[in-house]
Every structure is written in structure tokens, then in C-alpha cells.
């Protein structure tokens, strides 16, 4: 048996502007206060190659990116991220807290772009083997709430420019994932105040005896 059985892979998900970045630091503080070593990372990104792919994925361009190219670039960045960052940290017994992971691909490329989900599942098996997050927290809020918050923060990137019906499909895909995997995916109501959202997150971590 591995001596690193306590290592935990936690991911944060949700549509644009629901508060993933705001709550990432809060979770890291909770983990560290309970004596856990933790790295914080994000997707797409997390490595030099991944961050370069992120820039290509999010920047505006006159040339329309095909949905398949978008999907493959997400998984190319992920392959690098797992090999160079996520798996080494888990193997060293650290917690990994990741802002988005493969559930985002099911939600955005599967739900939003309406790509065949079996393509995503095949890539997930290929790139990740058995690796799945131990806990995924979906911050759930109506699309209008997330977009209003995100709009106050910065100008929309290539994906954020999609219309509300795209994000409604993304949100519904996230909620379906939570129903399919209640053992490892939970939702919190992110439409509430930051303090109320953090109280729900803390409760989820306590219920799973992570903190
Ligand atoms: N993508 C990603 C895919 O399509 N497929 C994939 O496989 C992957 C991995 C990445 C993009 O790539 C796509 C999805 C995305 O479009 P990103 O930066 O990770 O982009 O994601 P964004 O959703 O764009 O990140 P944002 O920074 O916009 O949103 P956050 O992190 O959810 O929100 P945050 O914390 O920045 O908060 C936004 C604003 O709201 C306030 C904050 O202070 C901030 O001003 N806020 C609240 N205000 C009131 N009440 C609350 N409870 C609040 N919580 C936060």
C-alpha cells in the first residue's frame, strides 16, 4: 500500500465568474490550517506549455478555432500538467487544489460545444488513466449572476464571449455531472454572499473529514 494514501486531489468548477478564484485561497488556508501541505494550480495552464496553450485558447483571433482543436488543446495542456505537476505532488503526499479540470471539459466542450461525450471520455482515459479528483466542488449560480460578476472584473475572453444559451448548457452539464457522481462531486450555491459560500465549502470539507 502507498504511504501517501492521504494525498487528495480537489478541483473547483463552475461557469464564469461564480467565485472559483476567490474561494481557491480560502480552501488553501483551511487545508494549511489543518496541517496539510497544498499546491494550488489551474487549468488550462499550470505549466509553461499549459500556460502558452491557455493564452492560445482564450485569446481573440480572426481565425475561428474548431471545436475538436479546442478539445485537444485542453487535453494537451492537461497531459503536461498531470505529468509535471499534479501527479508528482500527489506522489509526494501533497494536496492538489486545481481551479478547473476535466469536469470543465465535459461541461464546456461536451455541454457548451455539444461535442460527443464519448470523445471526451476516451481522452480522459488516455491522458489520465485512473486519475480522477477525490473531490470536485461545483460553484453553482445562474448564468446572469456569474456573467455580471465576471464582467465587473475584466473584458470577456474568447470563451466568455459565448451567448447565455451556451453557458446554460455548461451549467446544466455541471449539474448532470454532480448527479452522476455524487460520491466525488458536490455543488454549493454560489449565488449567495462570499461568507455564505465559504461556509458551505467548509461544511463539505468537514463532512469528508478533509479538514
Ligand atoms: N475551459 C477550461 C474549457 O472550456 N474547458 C476546459 O477543459 C477547461 C479546463 C478558463 C476558461 O477555459 C474554459 C472555461 C473558461 O472559459 P478561467 O479563468 O479558469 O478560464 O475561468 P473563469 O470562469 O473565466 O474565471 P473567472 O475568474 O472569470 O471566474 P471565477 O474564478 O469563478 O470568479 P472570481 O473568483 O474571479 O470572481 C469574479 C468576481 O466576483 C466576485 C469576485 O470578487 C470577483 O470580482 N465574487 C463575488 N461577489 C459577490 N458574491 C460572491 N459570492 C462572490 N464570489 C466572487
Coordinates of C-alpha atoms and ligand atoms in Angstrom, one line a residue:
X1 CA 0.0 0.0 0.0
X2 CA 1.3 3.5 -0.8
X3 CA 2.5 5.6 2.2
X4 CA 0.8 8.6 0.5
X5 CA -2.8 7.5 0.9
X6 CA -3.7 10.8 2.5
X7 CA -3.0 12.8 -0.7
X8 CA -6.1 14.4 -2.1
X9 CA -6.9 16.0 -5.4
X10 CA -9.5 18.7 -5.1
X11 CA -10.9 20.7 -8.0
X12 CA -13.1 23.8 -8.2
X13 CA -15.6 24.2 -11.1
X14 CA -18.4 26.3 -12.3
X15 CA -19.4 28.8 -15.0
X16 CA -17.6 32.1 -15.5
X17 CA -17.5 34.5 -12.5
X18 CA -19.0 32.2 -9.9
X19 CA -16.0 32.7 -7.5
X20 CA -13.6 29.9 -8.1
X21 CA -10.5 32.1 -7.8
X22 CA -12.0 33.9 -4.8
X23 CA -12.6 30.6 -3.0
X24 CA -9.4 28.8 -4.0
X25 CA -7.3 30.8 -1.5
X26 CA -9.9 30.2 1.2
X27 CA -9.7 26.4 0.7
X28 CA -5.9 26.6 0.7
X29 CA -6.0 28.4 4.0
X30 CA -8.3 25.8 5.5
X31 CA -6.1 23.0 4.3
X32 CA -3.0 24.6 5.6
X33 CA -4.6 25.5 9.0
X34 CA -5.4 21.8 9.4
X35 CA -1.7 20.9 8.8
X36 CA -1.9 19.8 5.1
X37 CA 0.7 20.8 2.5
X38 CA -1.1 22.0 -0.6
X39 CA -0.2 23.3 -4.0
X40 CA -2.6 25.5 -6.0
X41 CA -2.8 25.3 -9.7
X42 CA -5.2 25.9 -12.6
X43 CA -6.4 24.6 -16.0
X44 CA -5.9 25.2 -18.8
X45 CA -2.4 26.1 -17.5
X46 CA -0.2 25.1 -14.6
X47 CA 3.0 24.5 -16.6
X48 CA 4.9 26.7 -19.1
X49 CA 3.4 24.8 -22.0
X50 CA 0.0 24.7 -20.5
X51 CA 0.0 28.5 -19.9
X52 CA 1.0 29.0 -23.6
X53 CA -1.9 26.8 -24.7
X54 CA -4.2 28.8 -22.3
X55 CA -3.2 32.0 -24.0
X56 CA -4.0 30.5 -27.4
X57 CA -7.3 29.1 -26.1
X58 CA -8.5 32.3 -24.6
X59 CA -7.2 35.0 -26.9
X60 CA -9.4 36.5 -29.6
X61 CA -8.4 35.6 -33.2
X62 CA -9.8 36.3 -36.6
X63 CA -9.4 32.6 -37.4
X64 CA -12.2 30.5 -35.8
X65 CA -10.8 27.6 -33.7
X66 CA -12.5 24.3 -34.5
X67 CA -14.2 22.6 -31.6
X68 CA -12.0 19.5 -31.9
X69 CA -8.8 21.6 -31.8
X70 CA -10.1 23.3 -28.7
X71 CA -10.8 19.9 -27.1
X72 CA -7.4 18.5 -28.0
X73 CA -5.6 21.6 -26.7
X74 CA -7.4 21.3 -23.4
X75 CA -6.1 17.7 -23.1
X76 CA -2.7 18.5 -24.4
X77 CA -2.3 21.1 -21.6
X78 CA -3.8 18.6 -19.1
X79 CA -1.3 15.8 -20.1
X80 CA 1.6 18.1 -19.4
X81 CA 0.0 19.3 -16.2
X82 CA -0.6 15.8 -14.8
X83 CA 2.9 14.6 -15.7
X84 CA 4.9 17.6 -14.5
X85 CA 2.8 19.0 -11.6
X86 CA -0.3 17.1 -10.3
X87 CA 1.0 13.5 -10.1
X88 CA 4.4 14.4 -8.6
X89 CA 2.6 16.5 -5.9
X90 CA 0.2 13.7 -5.1
X91 CA 3.0 11.2 -5.0
X92 CA 4.9 13.5 -2.6
X93 CA 1.8 13.4 -0.3
X94 CA 0.7 17.0 -1.0
X95 CA -2.9 18.1 -1.6
X96 CA -3.5 19.5 -5.0
X97 CA -6.1 22.2 -5.4
X98 CA -6.9 22.9 -9.0
X99 CA -9.0 25.7 -10.5
X100 CA -10.9 23.6 -13.2
X101 CA -10.1 20.1 -14.5
X102 CA -11.7 17.6 -16.7
X103 CA -15.2 18.3 -15.5
X104 CA -14.8 21.7 -17.2
X105 CA -14.2 19.8 -20.5
X106 CA -17.4 17.7 -20.0
X107 CA -19.3 21.0 -19.2
X108 CA -17.8 23.4 -21.8
X109 CA -16.8 21.1 -24.8
X110 CA -19.4 18.5 -24.0
X111 CA -22.3 20.7 -22.8
X112 CA -21.4 24.0 -24.3
X113 CA -20.0 23.0 -27.7
X114 CA -22.1 19.8 -27.8
X115 CA -19.2 17.6 -28.7
X116 CA -19.7 13.8 -28.5
X117 CA -19.1 13.0 -24.8
X118 CA -17.5 9.6 -25.7
X119 CA -14.6 11.5 -27.3
X120 CA -14.0 13.3 -24.0
X121 CA -14.3 10.0 -22.1
X122 CA -11.7 8.4 -24.4
X123 CA -9.3 11.3 -24.0
X124 CA -9.8 11.2 -20.2
X125 CA -8.9 7.5 -20.1
X126 CA -5.9 8.0 -22.3
X127 CA -4.5 11.1 -20.6
X128 CA -5.4 10.4 -17.0
X129 CA -5.6 6.6 -16.7
X130 CA -7.3 6.1 -13.3
X131 CA -6.6 9.6 -12.0
X132 CA -9.8 11.4 -11.0
X133 CA -10.3 14.3 -8.5
X134 CA -11.1 13.0 -5.0
X135 CA -13.5 15.9 -4.6
X136 CA -14.9 18.4 -7.1
X137 CA -16.8 21.4 -5.7
X138 CA -19.1 23.0 -8.3
X139 CA -19.9 26.6 -7.5
X140 CA -23.4 26.9 -9.0
X141 CA -25.2 30.1 -9.8
X142 CA -27.5 31.4 -12.5
X143 CA -25.6 32.4 -15.7
X144 CA -26.7 36.1 -15.3
X145 CA -25.1 36.2 -11.8
X146 CA -21.8 34.8 -12.9
X147 CA -21.6 36.9 -16.0
X148 CA -22.4 40.1 -14.1
X149 CA -19.6 39.3 -11.6
X150 CA -17.1 38.4 -14.3
X151 CA -18.0 41.5 -16.3
X152 CA -17.0 43.7 -13.5
X153 CA -13.6 42.1 -13.3
X154 CA -12.3 42.1 -16.9
X155 CA -13.1 42.2 -20.6
X156 CA -14.5 38.9 -21.9
X157 CA -12.0 36.4 -23.3
X158 CA -12.8 34.2 -26.4
X159 CA -14.9 31.7 -24.5
X160 CA -16.6 34.3 -22.2
X161 CA -17.9 35.9 -25.4
X162 CA -20.3 33.0 -25.9
X163 CA -24.0 33.7 -25.5
X164 CA -26.1 32.8 -22.5
X165 CA -27.6 29.7 -24.0
X166 CA -24.0 28.3 -24.3
X167 CA -23.5 28.9 -20.5
X168 CA -26.9 27.5 -19.7
X169 CA -25.8 24.2 -21.4
X170 CA -22.5 24.4 -19.5
X171 CA -24.3 24.9 -16.2
X172 CA -26.7 22.0 -16.9
X173 CA -23.8 19.7 -17.8
X174 CA -22.1 20.5 -14.5
X175 CA -25.3 19.7 -12.6
X176 CA -25.7 16.5 -14.5
X177 CA -22.1 15.5 -13.6
X178 CA -22.9 16.1 -9.9
X179 CA -25.9 13.8 -10.2
X180 CA -23.9 11.1 -12.0
X181 CA -21.0 11.2 -9.4
X182 CA -22.5 12.1 -6.0
X183 CA -19.6 10.3 -4.3
X184 CA -17.0 12.7 -5.5
X185 CA -18.8 15.8 -6.9
X186 CA -20.8 18.3 -4.8
X187 CA -22.5 21.6 -5.6
X188 CA -22.6 24.7 -3.5
X189 CA -25.0 27.7 -4.0
X190 CA -22.6 30.3 -5.3
X191 CA -25.3 33.0 -5.7
X192 CA -25.1 33.8 -2.0
X193 CA -22.6 36.2 -0.3
X194 CA -19.0 35.1 -0.2
X195 CA -19.2 34.4 3.5
X196 CA -22.2 32.1 2.9
X197 CA -20.5 30.3 0.0
X198 CA -17.4 29.8 2.2
X199 CA -19.5 28.3 5.0
X200 CA -20.9 25.7 2.6
X201 CA -17.4 24.9 1.3
X202 CA -16.1 24.5 4.8
X203 CA -19.0 22.2 5.6
X204 CA -18.3 20.0 2.6
X205 CA -14.6 19.6 3.6
X206 CA -15.6 18.8 7.2
X207 CA -18.2 16.3 6.1
X208 CA -15.5 14.4 4.2
X209 CA -13.0 14.8 7.1
X210 CA -10.6 16.6 4.8
X211 CA -10.2 19.3 7.5
Ligands
LIG1 N1 -12.3 25.8 -20.2 C1 -11.4 25.3 -19.2 C2 -12.8 24.9 -21.1 O1 -13.6 25.3 -22.0 N2 -12.5 23.5 -21.0 C3 -11.6 23.0 -20.0 O2 -11.4 21.8 -20.0 C4 -11.1 24.0 -19.1 C5 -10.1 23.5 -18.0 C6 -10.8 29.3 -18.3 C7 -11.7 29.2 -19.5 O3 -11.4 28.0 -20.1 C8 -12.6 27.2 -20.2 C9 -13.5 27.7 -19.2 C10 -13.2 29.1 -19.1 O4 -13.9 29.8 -20.0 P1 -10.8 30.6 -16.1 O5 -10.0 31.9 -15.9 O6 -10.4 29.4 -15.5 O7 -10.9 30.5 -17.7 O8 -12.3 30.7 -15.7 P2 -13.2 31.9 -15.5 O9 -14.5 31.3 -15.1 O10 -13.1 32.8 -16.6 O11 -12.6 32.5 -14.2 P3 -13.2 33.8 -13.6 O12 -12.0 34.4 -12.9 O13 -14.0 34.6 -14.5 O14 -14.3 33.3 -12.5 P4 -14.1 32.8 -11.1 O15 -12.7 32.5 -10.8 O16 -15.2 31.8 -10.9 O17 -14.6 34.1 -10.3 P5 -13.8 35.1 -9.4 O18 -13.4 34.5 -8.1 O19 -12.7 35.7 -10.2 O20 -14.9 36.1 -9.0 C11 -15.4 37.0 -10.0 C12 -15.9 38.3 -9.4 O21 -17.0 38.1 -8.5 C13 -16.7 38.4 -7.1 C14 -15.2 38.5 -7.0 O22 -14.7 39.4 -6.1 C15 -14.8 38.9 -8.4 O23 -14.9 40.3 -8.5 N3 -17.3 37.4 -6.3 C16 -18.4 37.6 -5.6 N4 -19.2 38.7 -5.5 C17 -20.4 38.5 -4.7 N5 -20.7 37.4 -4.1 C18 -19.9 36.3 -4.1 N6 -20.2 35.1 -3.5 C19 -18.7 36.4 -4.9 N7 -17.7 35.5 -5.3 C20 -16.9 36.1 -6.1

